[in-house]
Coordinates of C-alpha atoms in Angstrom, one line a residue:
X1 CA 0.0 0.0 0.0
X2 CA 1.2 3.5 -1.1
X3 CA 2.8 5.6 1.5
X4 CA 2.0 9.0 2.4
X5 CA 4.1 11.3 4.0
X6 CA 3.5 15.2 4.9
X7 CA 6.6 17.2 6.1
X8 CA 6.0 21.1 7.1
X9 CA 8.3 23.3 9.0
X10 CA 8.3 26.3 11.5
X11 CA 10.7 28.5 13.1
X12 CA 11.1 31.4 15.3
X13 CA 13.9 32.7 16.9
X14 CA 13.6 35.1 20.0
X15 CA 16.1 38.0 20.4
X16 CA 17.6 39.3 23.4
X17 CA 18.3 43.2 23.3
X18 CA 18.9 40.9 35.8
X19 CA 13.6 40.5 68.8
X20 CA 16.9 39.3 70.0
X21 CA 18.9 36.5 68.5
X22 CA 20.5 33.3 70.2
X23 CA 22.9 30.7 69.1
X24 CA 21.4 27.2 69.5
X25 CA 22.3 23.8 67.8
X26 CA 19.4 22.7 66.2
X27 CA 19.4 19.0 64.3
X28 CA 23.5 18.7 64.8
X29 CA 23.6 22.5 62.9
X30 CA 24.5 25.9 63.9
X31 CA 21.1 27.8 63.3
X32 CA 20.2 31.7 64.5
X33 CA 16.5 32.1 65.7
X34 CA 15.2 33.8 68.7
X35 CA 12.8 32.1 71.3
X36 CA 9.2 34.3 71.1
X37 CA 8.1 35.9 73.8
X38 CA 5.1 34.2 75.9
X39 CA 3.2 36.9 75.4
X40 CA 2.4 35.4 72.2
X41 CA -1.0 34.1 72.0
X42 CA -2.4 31.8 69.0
X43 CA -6.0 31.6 68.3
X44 CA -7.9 28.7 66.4
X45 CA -11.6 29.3 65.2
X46 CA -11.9 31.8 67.9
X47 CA -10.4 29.3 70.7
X48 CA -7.0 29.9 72.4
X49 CA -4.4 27.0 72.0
X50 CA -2.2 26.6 75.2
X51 CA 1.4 25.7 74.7
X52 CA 3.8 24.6 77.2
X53 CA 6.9 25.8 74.8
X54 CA 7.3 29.2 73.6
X55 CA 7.3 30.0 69.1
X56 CA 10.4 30.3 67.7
X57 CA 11.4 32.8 65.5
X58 CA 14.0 32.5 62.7
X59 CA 14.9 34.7 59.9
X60 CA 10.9 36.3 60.4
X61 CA 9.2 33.1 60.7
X62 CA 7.1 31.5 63.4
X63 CA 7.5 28.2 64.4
X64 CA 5.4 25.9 66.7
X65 CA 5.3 22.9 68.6
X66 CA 3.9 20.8 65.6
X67 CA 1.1 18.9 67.7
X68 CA -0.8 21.7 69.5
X69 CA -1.5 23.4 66.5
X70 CA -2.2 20.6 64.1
X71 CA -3.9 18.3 65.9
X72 CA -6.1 20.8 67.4
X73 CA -7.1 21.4 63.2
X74 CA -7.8 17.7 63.3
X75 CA -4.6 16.7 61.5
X76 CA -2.7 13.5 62.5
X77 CA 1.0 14.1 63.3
X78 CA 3.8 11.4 62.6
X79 CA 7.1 11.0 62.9
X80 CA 9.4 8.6 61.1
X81 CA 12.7 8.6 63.2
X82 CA 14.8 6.9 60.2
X83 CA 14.6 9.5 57.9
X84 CA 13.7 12.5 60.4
X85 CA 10.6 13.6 59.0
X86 CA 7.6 15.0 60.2
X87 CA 4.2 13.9 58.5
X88 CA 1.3 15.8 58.9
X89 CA -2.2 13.8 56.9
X90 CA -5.5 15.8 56.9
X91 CA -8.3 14.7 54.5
X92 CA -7.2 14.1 51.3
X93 CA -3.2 16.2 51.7
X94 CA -0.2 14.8 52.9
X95 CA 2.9 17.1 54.0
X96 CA 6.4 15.6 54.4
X97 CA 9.1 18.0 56.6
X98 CA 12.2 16.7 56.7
X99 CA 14.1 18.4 60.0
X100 CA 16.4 21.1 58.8
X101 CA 15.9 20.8 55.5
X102 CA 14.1 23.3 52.8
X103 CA 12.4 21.1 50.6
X104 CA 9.1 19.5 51.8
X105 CA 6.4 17.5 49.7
X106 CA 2.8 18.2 49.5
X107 CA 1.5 15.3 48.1
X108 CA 4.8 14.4 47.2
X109 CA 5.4 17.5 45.0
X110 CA 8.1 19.1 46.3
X111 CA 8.3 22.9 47.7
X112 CA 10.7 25.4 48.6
X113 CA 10.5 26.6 52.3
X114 CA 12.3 30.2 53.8
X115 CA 12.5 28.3 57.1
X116 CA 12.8 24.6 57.6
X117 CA 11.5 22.3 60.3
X118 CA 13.5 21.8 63.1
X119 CA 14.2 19.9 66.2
X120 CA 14.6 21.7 69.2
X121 CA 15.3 19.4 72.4
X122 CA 12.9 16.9 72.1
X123 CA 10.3 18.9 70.8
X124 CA 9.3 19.7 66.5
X125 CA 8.8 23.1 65.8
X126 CA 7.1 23.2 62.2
X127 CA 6.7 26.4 60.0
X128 CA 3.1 28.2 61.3
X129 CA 2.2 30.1 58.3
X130 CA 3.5 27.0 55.7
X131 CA 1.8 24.5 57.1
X132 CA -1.6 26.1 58.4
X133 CA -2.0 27.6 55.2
X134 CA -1.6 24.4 53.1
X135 CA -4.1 22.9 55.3
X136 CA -6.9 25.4 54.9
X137 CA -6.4 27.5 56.8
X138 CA -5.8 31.5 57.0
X139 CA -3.4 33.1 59.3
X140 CA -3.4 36.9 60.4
X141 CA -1.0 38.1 62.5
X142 CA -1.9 41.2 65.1
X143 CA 1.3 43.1 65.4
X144 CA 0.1 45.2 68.4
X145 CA -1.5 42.9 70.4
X146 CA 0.8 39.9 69.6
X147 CA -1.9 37.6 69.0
X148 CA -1.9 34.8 65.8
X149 CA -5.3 34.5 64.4
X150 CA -5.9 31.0 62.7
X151 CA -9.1 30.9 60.7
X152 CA -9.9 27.1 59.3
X153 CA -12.3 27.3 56.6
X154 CA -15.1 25.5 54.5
X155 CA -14.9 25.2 51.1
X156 CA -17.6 27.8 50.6
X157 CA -16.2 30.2 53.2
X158 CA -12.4 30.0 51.0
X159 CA -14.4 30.5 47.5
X160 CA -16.0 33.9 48.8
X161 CA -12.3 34.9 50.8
X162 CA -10.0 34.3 47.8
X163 CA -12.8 35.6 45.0
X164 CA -11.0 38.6 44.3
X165 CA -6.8 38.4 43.4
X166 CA -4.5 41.2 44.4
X167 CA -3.1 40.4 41.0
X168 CA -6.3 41.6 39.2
X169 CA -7.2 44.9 40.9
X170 CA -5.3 47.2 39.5
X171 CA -6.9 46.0 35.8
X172 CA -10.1 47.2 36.1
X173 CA -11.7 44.5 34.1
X174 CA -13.3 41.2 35.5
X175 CA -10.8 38.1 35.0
X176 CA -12.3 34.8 34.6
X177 CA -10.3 31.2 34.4
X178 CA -12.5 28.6 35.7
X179 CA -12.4 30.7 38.9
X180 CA -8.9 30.3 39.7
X181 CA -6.9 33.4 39.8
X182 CA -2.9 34.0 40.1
X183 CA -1.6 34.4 43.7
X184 CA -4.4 31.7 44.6
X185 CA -3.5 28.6 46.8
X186 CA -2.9 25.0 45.1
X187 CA -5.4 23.8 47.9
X188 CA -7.9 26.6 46.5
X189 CA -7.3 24.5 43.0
X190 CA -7.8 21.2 44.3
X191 CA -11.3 22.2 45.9
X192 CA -12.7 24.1 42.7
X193 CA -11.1 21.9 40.3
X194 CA -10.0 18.5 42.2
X195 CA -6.7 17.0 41.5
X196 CA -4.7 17.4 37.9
X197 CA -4.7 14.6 35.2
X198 CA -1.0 15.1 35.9
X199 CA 1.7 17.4 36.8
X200 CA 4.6 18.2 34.3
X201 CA 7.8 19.9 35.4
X202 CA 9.4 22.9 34.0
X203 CA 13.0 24.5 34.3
X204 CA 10.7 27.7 35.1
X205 CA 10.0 27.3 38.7
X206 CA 6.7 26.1 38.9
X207 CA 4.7 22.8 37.9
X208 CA 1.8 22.4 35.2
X209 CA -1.2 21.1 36.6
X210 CA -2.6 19.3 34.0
X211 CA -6.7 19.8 33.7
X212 CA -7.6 17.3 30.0
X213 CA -10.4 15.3 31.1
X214 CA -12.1 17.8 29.1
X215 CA -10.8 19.0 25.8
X216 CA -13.5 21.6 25.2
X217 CA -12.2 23.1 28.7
X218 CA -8.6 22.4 28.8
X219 CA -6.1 24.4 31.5
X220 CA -3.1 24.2 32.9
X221 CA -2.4 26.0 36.5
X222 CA 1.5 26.4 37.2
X223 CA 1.8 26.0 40.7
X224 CA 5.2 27.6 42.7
X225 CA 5.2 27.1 46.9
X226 CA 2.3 26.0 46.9
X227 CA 0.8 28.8 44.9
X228 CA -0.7 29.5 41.4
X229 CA 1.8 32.0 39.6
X230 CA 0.8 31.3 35.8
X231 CA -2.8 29.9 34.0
X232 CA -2.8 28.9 30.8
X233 CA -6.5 28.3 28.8
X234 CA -7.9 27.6 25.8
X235 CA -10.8 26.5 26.6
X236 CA -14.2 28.2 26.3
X237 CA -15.0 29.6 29.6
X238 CA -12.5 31.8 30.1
X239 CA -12.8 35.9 30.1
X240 CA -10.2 38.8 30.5
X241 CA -12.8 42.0 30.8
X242 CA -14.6 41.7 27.2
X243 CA -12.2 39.6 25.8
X244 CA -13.3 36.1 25.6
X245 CA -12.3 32.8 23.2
X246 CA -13.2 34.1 19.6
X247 CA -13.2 37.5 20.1
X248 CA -11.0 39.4 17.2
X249 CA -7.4 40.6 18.1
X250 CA -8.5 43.8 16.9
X251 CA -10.4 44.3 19.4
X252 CA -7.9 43.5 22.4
X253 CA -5.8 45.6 20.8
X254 CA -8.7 48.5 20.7
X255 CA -9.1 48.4 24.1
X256 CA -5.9 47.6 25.7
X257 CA -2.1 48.5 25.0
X258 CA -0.7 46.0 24.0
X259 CA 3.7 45.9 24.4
X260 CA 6.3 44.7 21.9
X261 CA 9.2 44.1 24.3
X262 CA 9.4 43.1 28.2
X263 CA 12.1 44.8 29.7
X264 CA 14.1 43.5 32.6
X265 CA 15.8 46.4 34.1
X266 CA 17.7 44.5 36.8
X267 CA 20.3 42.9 33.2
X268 CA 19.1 46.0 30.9
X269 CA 17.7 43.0 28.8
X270 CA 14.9 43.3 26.7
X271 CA 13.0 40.6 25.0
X272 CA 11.0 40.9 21.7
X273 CA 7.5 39.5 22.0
X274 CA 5.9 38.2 19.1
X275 CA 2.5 37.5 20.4
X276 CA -0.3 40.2 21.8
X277 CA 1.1 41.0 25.3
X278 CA -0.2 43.2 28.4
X279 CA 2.1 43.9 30.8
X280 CA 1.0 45.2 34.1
X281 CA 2.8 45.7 37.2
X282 CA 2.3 42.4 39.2
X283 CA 1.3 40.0 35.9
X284 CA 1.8 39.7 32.0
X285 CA -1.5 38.2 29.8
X286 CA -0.3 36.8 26.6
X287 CA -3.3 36.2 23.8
X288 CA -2.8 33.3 21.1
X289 CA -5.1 33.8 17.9
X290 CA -6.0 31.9 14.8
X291 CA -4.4 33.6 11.9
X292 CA -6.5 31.1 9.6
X293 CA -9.7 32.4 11.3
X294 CA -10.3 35.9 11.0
X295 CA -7.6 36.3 13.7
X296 CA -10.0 35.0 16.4
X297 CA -8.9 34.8 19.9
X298 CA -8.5 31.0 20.9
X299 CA -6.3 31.3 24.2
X300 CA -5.1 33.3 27.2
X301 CA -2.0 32.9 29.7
X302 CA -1.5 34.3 33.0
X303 CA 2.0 34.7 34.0
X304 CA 3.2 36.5 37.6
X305 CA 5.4 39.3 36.2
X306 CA 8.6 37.4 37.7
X307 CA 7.7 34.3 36.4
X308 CA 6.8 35.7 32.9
X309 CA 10.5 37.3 33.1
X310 CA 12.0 33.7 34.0
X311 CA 10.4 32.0 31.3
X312 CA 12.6 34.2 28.9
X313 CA 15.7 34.4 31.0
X314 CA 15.7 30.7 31.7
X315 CA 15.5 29.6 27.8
X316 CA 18.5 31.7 26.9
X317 CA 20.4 30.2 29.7
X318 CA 19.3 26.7 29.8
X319 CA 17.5 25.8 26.6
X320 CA 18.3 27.9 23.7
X321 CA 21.4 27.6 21.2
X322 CA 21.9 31.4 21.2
X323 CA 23.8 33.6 23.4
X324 CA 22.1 34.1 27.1
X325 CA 21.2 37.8 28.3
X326 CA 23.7 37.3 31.0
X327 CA 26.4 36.2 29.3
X328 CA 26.2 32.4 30.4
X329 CA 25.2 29.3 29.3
X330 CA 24.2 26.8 32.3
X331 CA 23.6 23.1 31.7
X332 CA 21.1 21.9 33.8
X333 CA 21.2 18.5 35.1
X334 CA 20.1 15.7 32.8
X335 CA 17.0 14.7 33.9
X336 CA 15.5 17.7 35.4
X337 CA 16.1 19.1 31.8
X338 CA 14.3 15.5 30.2
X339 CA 11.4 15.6 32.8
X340 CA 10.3 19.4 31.8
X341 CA 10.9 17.9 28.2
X342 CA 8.9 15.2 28.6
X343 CA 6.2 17.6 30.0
X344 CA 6.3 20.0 26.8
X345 CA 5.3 16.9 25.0
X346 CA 2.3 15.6 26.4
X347 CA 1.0 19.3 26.4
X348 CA 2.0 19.6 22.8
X349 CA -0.2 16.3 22.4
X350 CA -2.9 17.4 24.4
X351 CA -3.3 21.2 22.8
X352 CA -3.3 19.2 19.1
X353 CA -6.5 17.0 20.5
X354 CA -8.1 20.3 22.2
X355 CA -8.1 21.3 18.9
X356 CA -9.2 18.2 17.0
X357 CA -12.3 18.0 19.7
X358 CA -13.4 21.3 19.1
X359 CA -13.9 20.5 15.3
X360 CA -15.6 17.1 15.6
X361 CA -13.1 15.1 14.7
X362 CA -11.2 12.1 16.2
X363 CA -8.6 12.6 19.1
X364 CA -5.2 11.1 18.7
X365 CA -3.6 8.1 20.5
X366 CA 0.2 8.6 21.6
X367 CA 2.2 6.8 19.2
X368 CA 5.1 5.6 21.5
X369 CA 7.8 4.3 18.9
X370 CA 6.9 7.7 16.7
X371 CA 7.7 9.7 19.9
X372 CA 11.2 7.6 19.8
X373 CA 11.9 9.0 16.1
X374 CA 10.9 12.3 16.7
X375 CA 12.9 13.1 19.9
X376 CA 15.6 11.6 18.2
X377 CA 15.1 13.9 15.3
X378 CA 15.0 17.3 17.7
X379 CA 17.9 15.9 19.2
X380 CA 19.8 15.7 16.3
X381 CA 19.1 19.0 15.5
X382 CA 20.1 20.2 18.4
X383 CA 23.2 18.9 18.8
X384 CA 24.6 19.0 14.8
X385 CA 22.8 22.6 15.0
X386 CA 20.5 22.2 11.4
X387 CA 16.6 23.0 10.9
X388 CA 15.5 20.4 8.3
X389 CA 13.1 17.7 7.6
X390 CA 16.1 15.6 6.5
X391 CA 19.1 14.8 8.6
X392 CA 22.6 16.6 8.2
X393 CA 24.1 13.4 9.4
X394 CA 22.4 10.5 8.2
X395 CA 20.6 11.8 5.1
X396 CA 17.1 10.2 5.9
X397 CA 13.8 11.2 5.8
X398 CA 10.1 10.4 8.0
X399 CA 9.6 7.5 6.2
X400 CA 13.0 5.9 6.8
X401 CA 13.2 7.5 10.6
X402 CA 9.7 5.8 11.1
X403 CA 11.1 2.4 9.5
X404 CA 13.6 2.5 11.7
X405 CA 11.1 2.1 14.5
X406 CA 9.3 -0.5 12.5
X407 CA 6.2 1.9 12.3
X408 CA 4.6 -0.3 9.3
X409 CA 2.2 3.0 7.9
X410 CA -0.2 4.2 5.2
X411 CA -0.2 8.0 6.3
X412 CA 2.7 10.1 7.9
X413 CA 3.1 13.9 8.9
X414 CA 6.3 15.8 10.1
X415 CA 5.9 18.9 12.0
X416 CA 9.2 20.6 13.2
X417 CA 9.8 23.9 15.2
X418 CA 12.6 25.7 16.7
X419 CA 13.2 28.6 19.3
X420 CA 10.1 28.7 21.2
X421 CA 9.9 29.0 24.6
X422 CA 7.7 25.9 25.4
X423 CA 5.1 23.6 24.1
X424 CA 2.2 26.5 24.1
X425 CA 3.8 28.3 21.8
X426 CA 5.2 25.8 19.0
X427 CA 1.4 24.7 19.4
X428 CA -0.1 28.1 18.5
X429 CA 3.0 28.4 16.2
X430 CA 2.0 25.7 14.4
X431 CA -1.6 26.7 14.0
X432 CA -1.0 29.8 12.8
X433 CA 0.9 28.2 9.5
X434 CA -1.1 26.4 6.4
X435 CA 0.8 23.5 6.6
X436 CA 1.6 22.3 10.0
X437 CA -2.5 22.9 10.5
X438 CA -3.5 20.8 7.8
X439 CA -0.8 18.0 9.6
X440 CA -2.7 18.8 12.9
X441 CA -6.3 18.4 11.7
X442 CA -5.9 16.0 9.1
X443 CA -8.9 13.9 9.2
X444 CA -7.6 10.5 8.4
X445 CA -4.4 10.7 11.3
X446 CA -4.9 8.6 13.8
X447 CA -1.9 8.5 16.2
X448 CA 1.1 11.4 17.3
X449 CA 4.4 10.9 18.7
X450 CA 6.0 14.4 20.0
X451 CA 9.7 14.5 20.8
X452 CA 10.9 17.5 22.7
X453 CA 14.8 18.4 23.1
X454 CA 15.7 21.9 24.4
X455 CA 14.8 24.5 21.8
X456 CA 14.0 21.8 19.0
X457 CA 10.1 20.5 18.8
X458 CA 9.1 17.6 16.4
X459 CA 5.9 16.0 15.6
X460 CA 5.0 12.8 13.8
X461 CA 1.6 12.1 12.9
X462 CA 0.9 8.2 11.9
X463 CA -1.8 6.2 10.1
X464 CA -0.8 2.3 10.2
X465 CA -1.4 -0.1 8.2

């Protein structure tokens, strides 16, 4: 049976134009932190907890005799003496604190901490704020009268706390994404939206939840300590003022002002954006559009400002070929660098059946062995620095890369990108050009295998036989 093959490819290349303290030792290490006053009281749902141990204070943090507090919430408290580590389990959340050390788990995702647990005598002092918060629970803290005030809440009573982000009110519009907001707390995610499909790392601080159970209402929520710093959305229910999906870019840029550059002022950097982009003090919105569609409006990302900077910084220094903004080029660690790989893939597979599912037509199975041949391929290209549908080194072609996996087919498709920052853009990249769309909607491909290696992007579509 005749073979046919489809190769199309895309490029775009970004351009760079930075009380008292005493000495203690704490888990076998020298630590500074200051024993609170007893003055200090702490109050729970209106009711005082007693203590027979004074808070400690380090570097601005208060920390607690683990038990009084939590289990007072309801949470049960263990502690595992092999490894040193506190675990605290209430309802459905788990969080590991190893003693003395910065990185905890919540539900085995790990998080950065400013203060660690420690042991102090015989007794485990846990971060107040951290762990309360993480919980369910909001802390205020009464300067003048010295008092904590913990508030543990229902699921209603957090909904009509955190409706309105600190993010969104300088904007003056209303901002709608499946009523999660940026600056919002991963256990405000779980209870609107329950727990991701699956969590994909990044080299840019935070972790994609993954919400695809629903293609016609697809989101990713990045997730940094524990809270939601960038949103991502193209599905149908999301609104930023009178912009919603399918509006025209016209008229986002009518009503807003739209930037061509963000500029870091801390390494005199700026960085040319090539998408519709509103920057505003604390966030940046970036709008994706369907050039083949009367420019309609199909997506929206949230980004904190600082993470939006990141993602750009971060390429140049880990991912991209070209020069860094600050002068260096720093390897990351092998794995860390394949695991937020691996992640730009199965979002790259997932946006290409958002997209199939909104037109009626069949969703894609992942094509493991044509995942195999097109990592290889961005690999190669990487590393022998070319930008072709036919290898420098070898000479071949899709059809003999997929033989090589003994892919038997009747229909293949090559799409290939290069420079973009992750898999959301060579998506929308790849949208906005004739070919690569026709690849992504073709109505008689039934599997995709997406291989991901820093700044190079491939896609093989397969029929087989």
């Amino acid at each position: 049976m005749k073979k046919a093959v489809n190769v199309f490819l895309c490029v775009l290349f970004l351009l760079s134009l930075r009380p008292g303290e005493a000495m203690a030792v704490v888990g076998g290490n020298y630590s500074h932190f200051a024993f609170a006053q007893n003055e200090i009281r702490i109050f729970l749902n209106g009711q005082e907890i007693f203590m027979d141990t004074a808070p400690v204070i380090e570097a601005g943090r208060t920390l607690v005799p683990a038990r009084f507090v939590l289990e007072a919430m309801g949470a049960v408290v263990e502690w595992n003496d092999s490894t040193s580590t506190v675990f605290v389990k209430m309802d459905e959340k788990t969080i590991e604190l190893p003693i003395g050390n910065r990185t905890v788990r919540i539900n085995g995702s790990p998080l950065r901490l400013d203060v660690p647990a420690r042991l102090i005598g015989n007794r485990t002092f846990i971060p107040l704020r951290f762990v309360t918060e993480n919980l369910g629970a909001e802390v205020y803290w009464d300067a003048v009268g010295r008092t904590i005030y913990l508030q543990l809440l229902s699921l209603e009573e957090v909904l009509i706390r955190q409706e309105y982000s600190p993010y969104y009110r300088d904007l003056k519009v209303e901002v709608e994404t499946y009523g999660i907001a940026l600056g919002d707390t991963a256990q405000r995610v779980i209870l609107l939206l329950g727990e991701p499909a699956r969590k994909d790392a990044t080299i840019y601080g935070y972790t994609w939840w993954i919400y695809n159970r629903d293609m016609l209402n697809y989101l990713q929520v990045g997730i940094k300590d524990g809270k939601v710093m960038t949103i991502y959305s193209c599905g149908g229910e999301w609104n930023f003022g009178t912009i919603t999906r399918g509006s025209r870019l016209f008229e986002l840029e009518e009503g807003f002002s739209t930037s061509d550059v963000l500029y870091v002022d801390s390494i005199w950097t700026a960085y040319k954006l090539h998408l519709p982009t509103l920057i505003f003090n604390n966030m940046v919105a970036t709008f994706y559009y369907d050039a083949h569609d009367q420019d309609k409006i199909t997506a929206v990302r949230l980004e904190d400002r600082e993470v939006a900077v990141d993602r750009y910084v971060l390429f140049f220094k880990h991912r991209s070929s070209g020069g860094s903004s600050t002068g260096k080029k720093e390897p990351l660690p092998a794995q860390i660098m394949r695991d937020a790989e691996a992640g730009d893939e199965r979002q790259i597979f997932d946006l290409v059946n958002a997209e199939r599912a909104r037109r009626g037509l069949p969703v894609l199975n992942w094509h493991g062995p044509a995942a195999l041949a097109a990592l290889g391929h961005s690999t190669e290209m990487f590393i022998h620095d070319y930008f072709s549908h036919y290898s420098e080194v070898t000479g071949k072609a899709l059809d003999q890369r997929l033989d090589d996996q003994r892919i038997v087919f009747t229909f293949a498709a090559e799409n290939i990108a290069r420079g973009q920052l992750d898999g959301i853009e060579v998506h929308h990249g790849l949208m906005n050009s004739y070919g690569h769309r026709e690849n992504i909607l073709h109505k008689n491909v039934r599997s995709l295998g997406v291989g991901v290696y820093r700044e190079c992007y491939t896609q093989n579509f397969v029929t087989e036989r």
